[in-house]
CSV table of C-alpha atoms in Angstrom, one decimal:
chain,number,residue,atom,x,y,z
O,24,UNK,CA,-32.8,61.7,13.3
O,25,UNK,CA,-32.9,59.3,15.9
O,26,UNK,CA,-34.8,59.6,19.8
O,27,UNK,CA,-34.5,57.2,22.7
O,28,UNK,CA,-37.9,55.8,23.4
O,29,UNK,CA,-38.2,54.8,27.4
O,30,UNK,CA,-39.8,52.1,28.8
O,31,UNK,CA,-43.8,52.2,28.9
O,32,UNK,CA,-46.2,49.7,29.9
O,33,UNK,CA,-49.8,48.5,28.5
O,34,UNK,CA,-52.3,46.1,30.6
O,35,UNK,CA,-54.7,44.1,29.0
O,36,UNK,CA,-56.2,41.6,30.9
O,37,UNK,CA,-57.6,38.4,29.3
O,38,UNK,CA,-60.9,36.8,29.8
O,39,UNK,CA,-62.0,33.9,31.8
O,40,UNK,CA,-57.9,33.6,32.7
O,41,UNK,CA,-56.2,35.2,35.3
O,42,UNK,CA,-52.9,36.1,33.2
O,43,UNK,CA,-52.1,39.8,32.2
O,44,UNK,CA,-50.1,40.8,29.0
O,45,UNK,CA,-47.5,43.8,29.9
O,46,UNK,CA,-45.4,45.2,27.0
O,47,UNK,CA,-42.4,47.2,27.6
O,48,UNK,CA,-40.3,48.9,24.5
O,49,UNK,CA,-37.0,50.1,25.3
O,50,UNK,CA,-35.0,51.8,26.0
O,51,UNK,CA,-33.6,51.4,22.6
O,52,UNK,CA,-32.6,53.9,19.8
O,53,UNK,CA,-35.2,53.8,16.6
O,54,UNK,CA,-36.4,56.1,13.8
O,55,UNK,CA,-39.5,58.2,15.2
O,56,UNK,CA,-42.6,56.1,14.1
O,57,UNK,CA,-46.2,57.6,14.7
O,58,UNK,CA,-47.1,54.5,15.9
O,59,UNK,CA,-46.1,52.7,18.8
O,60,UNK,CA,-44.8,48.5,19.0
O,61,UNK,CA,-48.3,47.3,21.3
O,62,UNK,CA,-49.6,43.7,21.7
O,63,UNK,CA,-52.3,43.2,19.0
O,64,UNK,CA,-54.6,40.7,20.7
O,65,UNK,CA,-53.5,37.9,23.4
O,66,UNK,CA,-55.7,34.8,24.1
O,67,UNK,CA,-55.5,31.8,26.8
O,68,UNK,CA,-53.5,29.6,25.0
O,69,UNK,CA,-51.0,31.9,25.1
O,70,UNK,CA,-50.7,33.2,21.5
O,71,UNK,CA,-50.5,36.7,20.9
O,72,UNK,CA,-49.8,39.3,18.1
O,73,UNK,CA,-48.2,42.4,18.2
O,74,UNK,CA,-47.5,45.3,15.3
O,75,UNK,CA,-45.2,47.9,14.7
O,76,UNK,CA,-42.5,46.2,15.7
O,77,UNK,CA,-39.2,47.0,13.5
O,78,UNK,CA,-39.1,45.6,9.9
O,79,UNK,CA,-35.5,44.8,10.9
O,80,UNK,CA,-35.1,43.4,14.6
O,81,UNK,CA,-35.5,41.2,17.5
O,82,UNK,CA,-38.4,40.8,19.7
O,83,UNK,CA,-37.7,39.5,23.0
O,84,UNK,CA,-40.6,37.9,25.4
O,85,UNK,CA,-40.2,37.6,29.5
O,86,UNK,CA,-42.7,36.5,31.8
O,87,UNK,CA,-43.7,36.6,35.5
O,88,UNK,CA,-46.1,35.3,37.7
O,89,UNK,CA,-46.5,38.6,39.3
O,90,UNK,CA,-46.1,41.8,37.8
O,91,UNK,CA,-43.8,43.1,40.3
O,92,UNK,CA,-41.9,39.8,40.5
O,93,UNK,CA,-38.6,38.8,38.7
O,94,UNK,CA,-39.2,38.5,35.1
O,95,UNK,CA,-37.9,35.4,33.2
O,96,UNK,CA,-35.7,35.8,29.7
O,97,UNK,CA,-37.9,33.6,27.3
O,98,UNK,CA,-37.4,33.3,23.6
O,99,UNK,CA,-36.3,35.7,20.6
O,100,UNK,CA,-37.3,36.1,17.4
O,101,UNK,CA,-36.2,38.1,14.4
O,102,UNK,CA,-38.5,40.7,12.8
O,103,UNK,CA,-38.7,40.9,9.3
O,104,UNK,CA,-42.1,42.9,9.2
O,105,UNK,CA,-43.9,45.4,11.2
O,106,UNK,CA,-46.3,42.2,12.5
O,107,UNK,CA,-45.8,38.9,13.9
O,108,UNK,CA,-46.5,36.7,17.0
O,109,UNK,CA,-45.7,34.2,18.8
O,110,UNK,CA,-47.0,31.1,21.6
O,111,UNK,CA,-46.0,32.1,25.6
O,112,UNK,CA,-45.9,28.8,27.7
O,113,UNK,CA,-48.4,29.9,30.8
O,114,UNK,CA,-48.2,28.8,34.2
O,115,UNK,CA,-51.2,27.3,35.9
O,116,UNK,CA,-52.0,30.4,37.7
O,117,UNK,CA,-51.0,34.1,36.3
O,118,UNK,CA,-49.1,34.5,34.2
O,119,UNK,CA,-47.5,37.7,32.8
O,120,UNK,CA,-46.0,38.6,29.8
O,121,UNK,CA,-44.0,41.3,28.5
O,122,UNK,CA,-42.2,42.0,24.9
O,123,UNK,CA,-38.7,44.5,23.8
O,124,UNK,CA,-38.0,45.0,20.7
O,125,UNK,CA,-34.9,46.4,19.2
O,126,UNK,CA,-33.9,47.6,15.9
O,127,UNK,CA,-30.8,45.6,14.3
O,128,UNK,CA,-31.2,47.8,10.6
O,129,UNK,CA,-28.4,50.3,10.1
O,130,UNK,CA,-31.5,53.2,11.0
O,131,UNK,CA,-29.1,53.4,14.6
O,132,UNK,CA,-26.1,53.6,15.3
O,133,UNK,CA,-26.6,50.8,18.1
O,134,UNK,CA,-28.0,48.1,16.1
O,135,UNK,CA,-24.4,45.8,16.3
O,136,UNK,CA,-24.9,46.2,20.1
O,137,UNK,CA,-28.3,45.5,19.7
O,138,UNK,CA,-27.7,42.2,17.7
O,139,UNK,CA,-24.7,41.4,20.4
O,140,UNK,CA,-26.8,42.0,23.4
O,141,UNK,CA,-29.8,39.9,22.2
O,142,UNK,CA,-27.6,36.7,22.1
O,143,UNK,CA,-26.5,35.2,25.3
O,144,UNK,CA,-24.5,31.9,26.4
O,145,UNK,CA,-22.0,29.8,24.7
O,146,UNK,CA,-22.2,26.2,25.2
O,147,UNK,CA,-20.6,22.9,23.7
O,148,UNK,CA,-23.4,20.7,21.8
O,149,UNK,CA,-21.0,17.9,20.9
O,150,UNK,CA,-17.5,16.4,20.9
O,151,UNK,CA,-14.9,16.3,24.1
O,152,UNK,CA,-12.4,18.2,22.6
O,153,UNK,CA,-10.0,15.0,22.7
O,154,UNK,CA,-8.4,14.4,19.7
O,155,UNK,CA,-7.4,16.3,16.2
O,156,UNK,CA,-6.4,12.7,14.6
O,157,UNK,CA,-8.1,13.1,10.9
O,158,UNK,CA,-9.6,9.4,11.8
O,159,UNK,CA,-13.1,7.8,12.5
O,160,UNK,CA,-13.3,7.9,16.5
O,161,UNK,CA,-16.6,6.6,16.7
O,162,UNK,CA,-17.2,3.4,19.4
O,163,UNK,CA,-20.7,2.1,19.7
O,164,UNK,CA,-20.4,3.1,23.2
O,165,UNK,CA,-21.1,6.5,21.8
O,166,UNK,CA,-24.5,5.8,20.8
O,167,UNK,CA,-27.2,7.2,23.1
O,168,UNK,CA,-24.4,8.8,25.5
O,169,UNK,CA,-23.7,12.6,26.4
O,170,UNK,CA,-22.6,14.4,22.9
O,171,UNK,CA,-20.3,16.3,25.2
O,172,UNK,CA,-18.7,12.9,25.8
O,173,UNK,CA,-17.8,11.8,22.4
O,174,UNK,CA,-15.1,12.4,20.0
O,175,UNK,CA,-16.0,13.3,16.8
O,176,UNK,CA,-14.5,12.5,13.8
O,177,UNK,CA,-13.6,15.8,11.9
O,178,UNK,CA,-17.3,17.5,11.7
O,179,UNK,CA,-17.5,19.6,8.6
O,180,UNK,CA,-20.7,21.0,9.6
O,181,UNK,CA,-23.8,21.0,11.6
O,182,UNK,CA,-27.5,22.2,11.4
O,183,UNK,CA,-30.4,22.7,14.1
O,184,UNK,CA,-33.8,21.2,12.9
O,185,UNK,CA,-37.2,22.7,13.8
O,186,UNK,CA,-37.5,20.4,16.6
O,187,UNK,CA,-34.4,21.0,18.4
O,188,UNK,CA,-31.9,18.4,17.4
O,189,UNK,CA,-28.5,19.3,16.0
O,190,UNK,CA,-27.9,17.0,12.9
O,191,UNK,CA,-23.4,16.9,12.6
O,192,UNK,CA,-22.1,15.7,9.0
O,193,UNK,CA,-19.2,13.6,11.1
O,194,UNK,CA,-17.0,13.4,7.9
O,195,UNK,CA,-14.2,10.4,9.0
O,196,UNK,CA,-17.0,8.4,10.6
O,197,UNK,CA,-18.9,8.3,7.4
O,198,UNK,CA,-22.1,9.3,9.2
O,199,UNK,CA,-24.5,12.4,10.1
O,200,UNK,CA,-25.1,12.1,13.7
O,201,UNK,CA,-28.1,14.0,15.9
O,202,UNK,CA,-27.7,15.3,19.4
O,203,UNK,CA,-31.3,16.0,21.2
O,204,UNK,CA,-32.5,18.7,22.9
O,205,UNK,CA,-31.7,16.6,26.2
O,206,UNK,CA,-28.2,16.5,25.1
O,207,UNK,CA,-28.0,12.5,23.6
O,208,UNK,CA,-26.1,11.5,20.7
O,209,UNK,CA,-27.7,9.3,18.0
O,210,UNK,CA,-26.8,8.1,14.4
O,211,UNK,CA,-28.9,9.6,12.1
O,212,UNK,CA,-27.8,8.0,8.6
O,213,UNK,CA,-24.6,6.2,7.8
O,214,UNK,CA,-23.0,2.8,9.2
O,215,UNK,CA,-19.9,4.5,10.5
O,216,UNK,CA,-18.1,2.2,8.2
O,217,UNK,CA,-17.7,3.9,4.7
O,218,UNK,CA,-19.2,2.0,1.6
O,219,UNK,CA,-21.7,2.2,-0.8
O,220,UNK,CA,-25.1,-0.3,-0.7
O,221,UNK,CA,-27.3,1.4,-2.6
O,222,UNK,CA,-29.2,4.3,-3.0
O,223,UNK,CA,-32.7,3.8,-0.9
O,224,UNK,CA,-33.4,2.7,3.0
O,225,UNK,CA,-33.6,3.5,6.1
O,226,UNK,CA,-31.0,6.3,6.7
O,227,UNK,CA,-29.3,4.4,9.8
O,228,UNK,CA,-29.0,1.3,7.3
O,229,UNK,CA,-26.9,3.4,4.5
O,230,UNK,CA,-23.5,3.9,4.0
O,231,UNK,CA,-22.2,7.1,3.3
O,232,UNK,CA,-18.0,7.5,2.4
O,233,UNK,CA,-16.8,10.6,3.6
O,234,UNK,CA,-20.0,13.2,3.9
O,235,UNK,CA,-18.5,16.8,3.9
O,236,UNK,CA,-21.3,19.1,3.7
O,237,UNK,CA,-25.2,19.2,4.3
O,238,UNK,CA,-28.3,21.3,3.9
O,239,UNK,CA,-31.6,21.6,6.0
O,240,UNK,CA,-34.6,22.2,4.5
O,241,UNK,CA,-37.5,24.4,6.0
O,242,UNK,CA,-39.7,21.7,6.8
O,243,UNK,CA,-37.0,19.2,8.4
O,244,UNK,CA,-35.6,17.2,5.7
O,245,UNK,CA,-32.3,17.0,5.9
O,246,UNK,CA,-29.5,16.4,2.2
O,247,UNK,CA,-26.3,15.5,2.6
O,248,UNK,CA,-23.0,15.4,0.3
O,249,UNK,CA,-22.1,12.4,0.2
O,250,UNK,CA,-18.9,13.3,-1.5
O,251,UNK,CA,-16.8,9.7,-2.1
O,252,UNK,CA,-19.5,8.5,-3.6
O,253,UNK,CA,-20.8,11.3,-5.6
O,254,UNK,CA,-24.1,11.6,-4.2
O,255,UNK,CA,-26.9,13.9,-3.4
O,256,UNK,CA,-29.0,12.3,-0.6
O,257,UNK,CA,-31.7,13.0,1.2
O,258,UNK,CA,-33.5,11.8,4.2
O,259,UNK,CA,-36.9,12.5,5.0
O,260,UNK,CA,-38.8,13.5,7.9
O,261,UNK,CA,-39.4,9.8,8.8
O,262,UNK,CA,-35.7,8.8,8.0
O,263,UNK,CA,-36.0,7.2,4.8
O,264,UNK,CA,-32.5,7.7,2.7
O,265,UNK,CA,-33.1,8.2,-1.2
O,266,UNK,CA,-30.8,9.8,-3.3
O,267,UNK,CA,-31.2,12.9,-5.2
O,268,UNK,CA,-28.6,12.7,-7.6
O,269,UNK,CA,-25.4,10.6,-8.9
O,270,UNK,CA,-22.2,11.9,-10.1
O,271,UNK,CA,-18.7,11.3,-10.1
O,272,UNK,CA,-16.8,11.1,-6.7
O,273,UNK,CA,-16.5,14.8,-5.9
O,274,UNK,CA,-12.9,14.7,-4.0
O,275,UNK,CA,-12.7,17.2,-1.5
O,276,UNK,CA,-16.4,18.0,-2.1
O,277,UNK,CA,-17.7,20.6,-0.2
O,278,UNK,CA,-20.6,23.4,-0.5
O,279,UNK,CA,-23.9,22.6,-1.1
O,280,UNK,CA,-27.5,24.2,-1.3
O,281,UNK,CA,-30.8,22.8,-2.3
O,282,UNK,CA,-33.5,25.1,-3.0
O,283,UNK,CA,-36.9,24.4,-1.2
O,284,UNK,CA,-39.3,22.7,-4.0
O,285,UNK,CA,-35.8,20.4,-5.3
O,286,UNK,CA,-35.6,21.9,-8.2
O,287,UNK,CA,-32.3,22.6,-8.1
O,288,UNK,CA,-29.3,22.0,-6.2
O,289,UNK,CA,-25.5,23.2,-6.0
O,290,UNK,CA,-22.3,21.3,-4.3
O,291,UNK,CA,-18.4,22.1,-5.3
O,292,UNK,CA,-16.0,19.5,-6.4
O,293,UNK,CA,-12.4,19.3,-7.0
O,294,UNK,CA,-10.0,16.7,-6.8
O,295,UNK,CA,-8.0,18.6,-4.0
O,296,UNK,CA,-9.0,21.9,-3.7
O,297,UNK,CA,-13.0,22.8,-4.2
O,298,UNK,CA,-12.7,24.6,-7.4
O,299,UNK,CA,-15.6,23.6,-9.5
O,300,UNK,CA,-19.5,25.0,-8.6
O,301,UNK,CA,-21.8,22.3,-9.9
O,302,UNK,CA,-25.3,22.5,-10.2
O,303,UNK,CA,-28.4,19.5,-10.5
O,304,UNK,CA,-31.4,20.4,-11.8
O,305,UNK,CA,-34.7,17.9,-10.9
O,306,UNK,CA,-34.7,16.8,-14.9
O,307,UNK,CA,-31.5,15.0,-13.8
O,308,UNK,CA,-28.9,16.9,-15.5
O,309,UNK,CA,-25.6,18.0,-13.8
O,310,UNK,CA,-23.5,20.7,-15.0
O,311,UNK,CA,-20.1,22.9,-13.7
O,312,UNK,CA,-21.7,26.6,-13.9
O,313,UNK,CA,-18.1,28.1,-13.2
O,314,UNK,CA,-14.7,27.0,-12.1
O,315,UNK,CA,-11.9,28.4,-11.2
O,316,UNK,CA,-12.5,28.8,-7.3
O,317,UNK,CA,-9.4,28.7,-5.3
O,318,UNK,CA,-11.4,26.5,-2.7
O,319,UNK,CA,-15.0,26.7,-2.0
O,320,UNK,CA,-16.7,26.3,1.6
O,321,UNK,CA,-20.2,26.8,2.4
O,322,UNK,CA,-22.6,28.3,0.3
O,323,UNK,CA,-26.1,29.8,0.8
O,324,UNK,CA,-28.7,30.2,-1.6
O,325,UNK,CA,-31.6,33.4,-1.6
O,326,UNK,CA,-34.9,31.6,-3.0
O,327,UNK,CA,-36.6,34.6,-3.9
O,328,UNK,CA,-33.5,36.2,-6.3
O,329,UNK,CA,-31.4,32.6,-7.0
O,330,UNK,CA,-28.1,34.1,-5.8
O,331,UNK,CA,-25.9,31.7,-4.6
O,332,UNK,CA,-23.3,33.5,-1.9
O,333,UNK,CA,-20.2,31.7,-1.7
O,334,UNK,CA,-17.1,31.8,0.7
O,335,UNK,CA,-13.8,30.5,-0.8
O,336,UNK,CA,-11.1,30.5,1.8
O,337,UNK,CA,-8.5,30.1,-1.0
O,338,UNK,CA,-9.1,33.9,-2.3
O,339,UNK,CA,-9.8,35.0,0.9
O,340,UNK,CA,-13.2,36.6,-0.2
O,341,UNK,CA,-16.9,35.7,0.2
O,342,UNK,CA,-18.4,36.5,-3.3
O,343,UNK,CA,-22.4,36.7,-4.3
O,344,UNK,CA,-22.8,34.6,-7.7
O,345,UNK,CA,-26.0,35.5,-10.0
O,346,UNK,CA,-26.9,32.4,-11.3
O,347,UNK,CA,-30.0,33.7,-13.1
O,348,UNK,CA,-27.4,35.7,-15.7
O,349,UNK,CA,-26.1,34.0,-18.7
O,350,UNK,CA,-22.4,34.5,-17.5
O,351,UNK,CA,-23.1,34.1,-13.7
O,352,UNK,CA,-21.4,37.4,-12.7
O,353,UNK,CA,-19.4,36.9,-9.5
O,354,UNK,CA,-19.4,39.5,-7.3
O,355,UNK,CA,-17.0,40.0,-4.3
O,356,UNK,CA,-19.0,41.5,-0.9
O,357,UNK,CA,-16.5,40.7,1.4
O,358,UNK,CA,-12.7,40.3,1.7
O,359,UNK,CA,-10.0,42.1,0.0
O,360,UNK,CA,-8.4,39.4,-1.7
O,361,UNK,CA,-5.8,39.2,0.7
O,362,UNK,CA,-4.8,38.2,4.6
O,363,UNK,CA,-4.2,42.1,5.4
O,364,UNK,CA,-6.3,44.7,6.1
O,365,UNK,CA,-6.4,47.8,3.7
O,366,UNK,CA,-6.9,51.4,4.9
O,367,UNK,CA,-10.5,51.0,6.3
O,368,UNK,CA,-10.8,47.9,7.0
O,369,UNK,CA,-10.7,45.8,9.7
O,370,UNK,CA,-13.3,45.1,12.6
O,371,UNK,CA,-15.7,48.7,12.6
O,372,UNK,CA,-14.4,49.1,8.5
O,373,UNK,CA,-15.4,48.1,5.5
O,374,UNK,CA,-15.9,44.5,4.7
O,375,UNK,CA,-14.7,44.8,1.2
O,376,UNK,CA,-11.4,46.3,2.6
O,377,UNK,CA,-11.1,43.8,5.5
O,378,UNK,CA,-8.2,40.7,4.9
O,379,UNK,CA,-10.2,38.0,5.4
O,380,UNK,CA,-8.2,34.7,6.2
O,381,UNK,CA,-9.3,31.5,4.7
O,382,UNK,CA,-13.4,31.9,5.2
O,383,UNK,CA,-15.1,28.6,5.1
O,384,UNK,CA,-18.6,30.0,5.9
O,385,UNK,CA,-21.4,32.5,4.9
O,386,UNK,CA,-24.8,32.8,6.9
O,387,UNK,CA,-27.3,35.3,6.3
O,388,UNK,CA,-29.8,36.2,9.1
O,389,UNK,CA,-33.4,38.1,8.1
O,390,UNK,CA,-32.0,41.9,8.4
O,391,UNK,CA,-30.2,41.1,5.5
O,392,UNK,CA,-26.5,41.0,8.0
O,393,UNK,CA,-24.7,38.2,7.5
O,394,UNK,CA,-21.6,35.7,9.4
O,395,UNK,CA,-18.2,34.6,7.8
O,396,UNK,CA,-16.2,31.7,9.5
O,397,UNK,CA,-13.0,31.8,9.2
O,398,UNK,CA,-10.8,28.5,9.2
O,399,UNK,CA,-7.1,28.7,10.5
O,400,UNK,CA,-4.9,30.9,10.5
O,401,UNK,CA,-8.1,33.4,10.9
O,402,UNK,CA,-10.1,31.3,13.3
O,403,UNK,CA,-12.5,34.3,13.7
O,404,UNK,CA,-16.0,34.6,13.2
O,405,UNK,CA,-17.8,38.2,11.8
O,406,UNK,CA,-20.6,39.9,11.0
O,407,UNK,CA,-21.3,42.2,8.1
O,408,UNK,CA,-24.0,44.5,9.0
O,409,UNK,CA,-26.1,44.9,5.8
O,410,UNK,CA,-24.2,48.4,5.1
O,411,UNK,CA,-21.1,46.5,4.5
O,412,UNK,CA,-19.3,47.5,7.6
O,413,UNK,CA,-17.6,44.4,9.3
O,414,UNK,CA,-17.5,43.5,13.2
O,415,UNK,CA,-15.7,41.2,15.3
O,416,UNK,CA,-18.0,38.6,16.6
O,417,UNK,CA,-16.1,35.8,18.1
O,418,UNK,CA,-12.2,35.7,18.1
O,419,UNK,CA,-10.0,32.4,17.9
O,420,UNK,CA,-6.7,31.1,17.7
O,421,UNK,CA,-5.3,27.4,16.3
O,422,UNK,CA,-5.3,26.1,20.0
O,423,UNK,CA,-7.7,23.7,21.2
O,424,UNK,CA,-9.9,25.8,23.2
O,425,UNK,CA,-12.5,23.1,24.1
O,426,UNK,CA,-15.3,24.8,26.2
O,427,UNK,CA,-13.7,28.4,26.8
O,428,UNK,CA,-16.3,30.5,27.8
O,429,UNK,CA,-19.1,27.6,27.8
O,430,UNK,CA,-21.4,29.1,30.5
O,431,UNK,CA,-21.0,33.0,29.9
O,432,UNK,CA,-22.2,35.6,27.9
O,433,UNK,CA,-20.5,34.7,24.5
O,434,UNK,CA,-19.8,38.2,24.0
O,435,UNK,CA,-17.8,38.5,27.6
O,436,UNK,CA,-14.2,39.8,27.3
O,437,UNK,CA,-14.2,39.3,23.4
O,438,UNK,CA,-10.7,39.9,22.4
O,439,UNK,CA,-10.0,36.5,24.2
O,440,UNK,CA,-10.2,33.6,21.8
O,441,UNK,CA,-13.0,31.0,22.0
O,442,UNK,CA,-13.3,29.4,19.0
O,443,UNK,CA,-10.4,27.3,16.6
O,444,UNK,CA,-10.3,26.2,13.1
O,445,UNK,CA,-14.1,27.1,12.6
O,446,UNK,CA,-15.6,24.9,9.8
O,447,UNK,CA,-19.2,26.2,9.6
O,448,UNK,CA,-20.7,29.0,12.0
O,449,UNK,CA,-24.9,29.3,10.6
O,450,UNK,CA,-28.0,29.7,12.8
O,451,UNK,CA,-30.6,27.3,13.4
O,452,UNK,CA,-35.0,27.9,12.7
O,453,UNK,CA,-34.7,29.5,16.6
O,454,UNK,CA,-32.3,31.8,15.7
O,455,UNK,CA,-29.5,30.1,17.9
O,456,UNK,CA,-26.1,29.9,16.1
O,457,UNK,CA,-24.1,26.5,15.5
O,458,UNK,CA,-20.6,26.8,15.4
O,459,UNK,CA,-18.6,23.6,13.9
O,460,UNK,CA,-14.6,23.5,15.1
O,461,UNK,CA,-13.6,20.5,12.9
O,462,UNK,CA,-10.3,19.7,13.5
O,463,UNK,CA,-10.5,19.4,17.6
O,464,UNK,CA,-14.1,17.7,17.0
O,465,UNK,CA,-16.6,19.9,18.7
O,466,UNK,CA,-19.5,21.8,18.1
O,467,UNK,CA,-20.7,24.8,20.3
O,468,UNK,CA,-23.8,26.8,20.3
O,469,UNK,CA,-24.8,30.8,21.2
O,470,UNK,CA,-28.2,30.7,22.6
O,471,UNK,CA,-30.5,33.2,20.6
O,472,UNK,CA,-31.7,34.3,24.6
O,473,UNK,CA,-31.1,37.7,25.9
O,474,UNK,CA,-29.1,37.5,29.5
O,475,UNK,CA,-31.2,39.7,31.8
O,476,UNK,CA,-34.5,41.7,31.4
């Protein structure tokens, strides 16, 4: 049973500061609760608590500088327990804050629309869109210019860091480049000239040959597959290069995961096609768990279980792989093994009767949903709602479409396609998702920020 809980508002003004905290929940659909979402405590640096929020959904924050003023979208976060809280930026005089929270579990039947609605405009991070050349386009003009201004040389994926930056694994230019919160390109490791000089250093001093996939730690630290020379690396906080482990040159290496404490790590290797799932263990050891994959692309480990999930656009099917088993039981979750739908499937249907075409990517986000990226001729990005049910998110098309929709609600007119040729679509700590187009050499963004109040 489901009710629709209207908006109601709670004052609580704060000592020795003139700010006010105002919460509004709804209108929203949730399961009746005998308690209400309220704002625990508030104090004048800004932080507050609230409870009973939804174990599974988004809390949005707005503020004002008068309560009958125009309220300003501020950030999102994802719920994953009944508590939490967050820092408000206040204003020099009063300041006003307000909180919504919606429910993104399958308890209501709005919780896609939910998840949609709490996600606002698409922007280009990187690239210009120019060329689709498989070649290194880097110039050392390009360094310290607008990312939007530079071509990129087949990005293969891209991760946001806790302190804004978006870190791009630039395969051809044999580098892993950063683009600031302001919108500046930098190298962060590599030469742009492939090589091999060793194995320690400053990151910007290194050579890398052909880096195809990446992994960003909680705390910063970013790995990267260093695939043509069959290395693990990893660059520190500081950006000091060392390398995690050495193997043979991995081909078309792709997929890789390192779990938080290093104590193990998988990638994919093949000579052509990424058929072979690897993994390093911190005693130094390397071994192929399982092969057979038609063609791996990104992979994402759970900590807590030791799951790897694993898209492999080849079988058209996103599998979850218990590593913690003796045989490593693959399990399919998504995809029917084909390009065509089956009889319930499709966008609304189920996702293990949905024709997935060539996915390159798998994300999970804290409700337990999760994204698949599809590469061409899919070019389309979904979500599985953690019931299994599948929904359009973005749609795309092989053309080049360099900054369709940039400046809109991602979300506007959505059978028109946006995206092409998608490499990698994941979400960074902020909850804002990074979508990597590889061969047109951009890389876009959904801000995790509601529209309007």
């Amino acid at each position: 049973m489901h009710q629709n809980r209207c908006p109601h508002r709670l004052c609580v003004p704060a000592a020795a500061v003139a700010f006010l905290f105002v919460l509004v929940s709804g209108p929203l659909f949730s399961s009746a609760k005998a308690a209400d979402f309220m704002i625990r405590s508030a104090d004048r640096t800004g932080q507050l608590i609230w409870s009973n929020a939804f174990p599974a959904g988004v809390v949005t924050i707005e503020t004002a500088n008068v309560v009958t003023g125009r309220w300003s979208v501020g950030s999102n976060f994802f719920t994953s327990n009944s508590v939490g809280g967050a820092t408000v930026p206040l204003a020099p005089s009063n300041t006003f804050v307000r909180l919504l929270a919606v429910d993104i579990s399958t308890n209501t039947p709005r919780h896609f629309t939910n998840l949609v609605e709490s996600y606002g405009i698409l922007d280009t991070v990187a690239g210009n869109g120019q060329s689709s050349t498989d070649t290194n386009h880097w110039l050392p003009s390009y360094e310290g210019a607008w990312a939007t201004n530079v071509s990129l040389s087949r990005p293969h994926i891209a991760f946001g860091d806790p302190w804004g930056n978006v870190l791009i694994v630039d395969q051809r230019s044999s580098s892993v480049l950063k683009v600031t919160p302001e919108g500046r390109l930098f190298t962060y490791a590599g030469t742009h000239t492939a090589g091999n000089n060793g194995d320690t250093g400053w990151a910007t001093n290194m050579h890398l040959n052909n880096p195809n996939s990446g992994w960003m730690g909680g705390d910063g630290t970013f790995y990267i597959l260093d695939t043509l020379n069959g290395k693990g690396r990893k660059v520190d906080t500081n950006g000091w290069m060392t390398t995690l482990f050495t193997t043979a040159p991995m081909g078309d290496g792709r997929a890789f995961w390192v779990k938080s404490d290093e104590s193990v790590a998988y990638f994919g290797s093949g000579p052509t096609e990424v058929t072979n799932l690897n993994r390093w263990t911190s005693n130094g050891v390397i071994t192929v768990v399982r092969s057979g994959f038609g063609d791996m692309g990104n992979i994402i480990g759970d900590e807590r279980t030791g799951d790897l999930y694993i898209s492999d656009r080849n079988a058209h099917r996103v599998y979850r792989f218990t590593t913690n088993s003796s045989n490593g039981v693959l399990t399919p979750i998504a995809g029917n093994g084909t390009q065509n739908d089956l009889p319930g499937g499709g966008d609304g249907g189920s996702a293990l009767l949905t024709g997935l075409r060539f996915p390159r990517s798998v994300w999970f986000i804290p409700n337990g949903g999760y994204f698949i990226g599809e590469h061409s001729p899919g070019n389309r990005i979904w979500y599985v709602d953690p019931a299994g049910i599948i929904h359009r998110w973005m749609n795309g098309s092989d053309a080049n479409h360099q900054r369709v929709g940039d400046g809109q609600w991602f979300y506007a007119n959505p059978t028109a396609p946006k995206v092409s040729r998608v490499r990698c679509a994941n979400t960074d700590p902020f909850g804002n998702m990074i979508i990597t187009e590889s061969n047109y050499g951009y890389v876009r963004r959904i801000r995790f920020q509601r529209l309007t109040p």
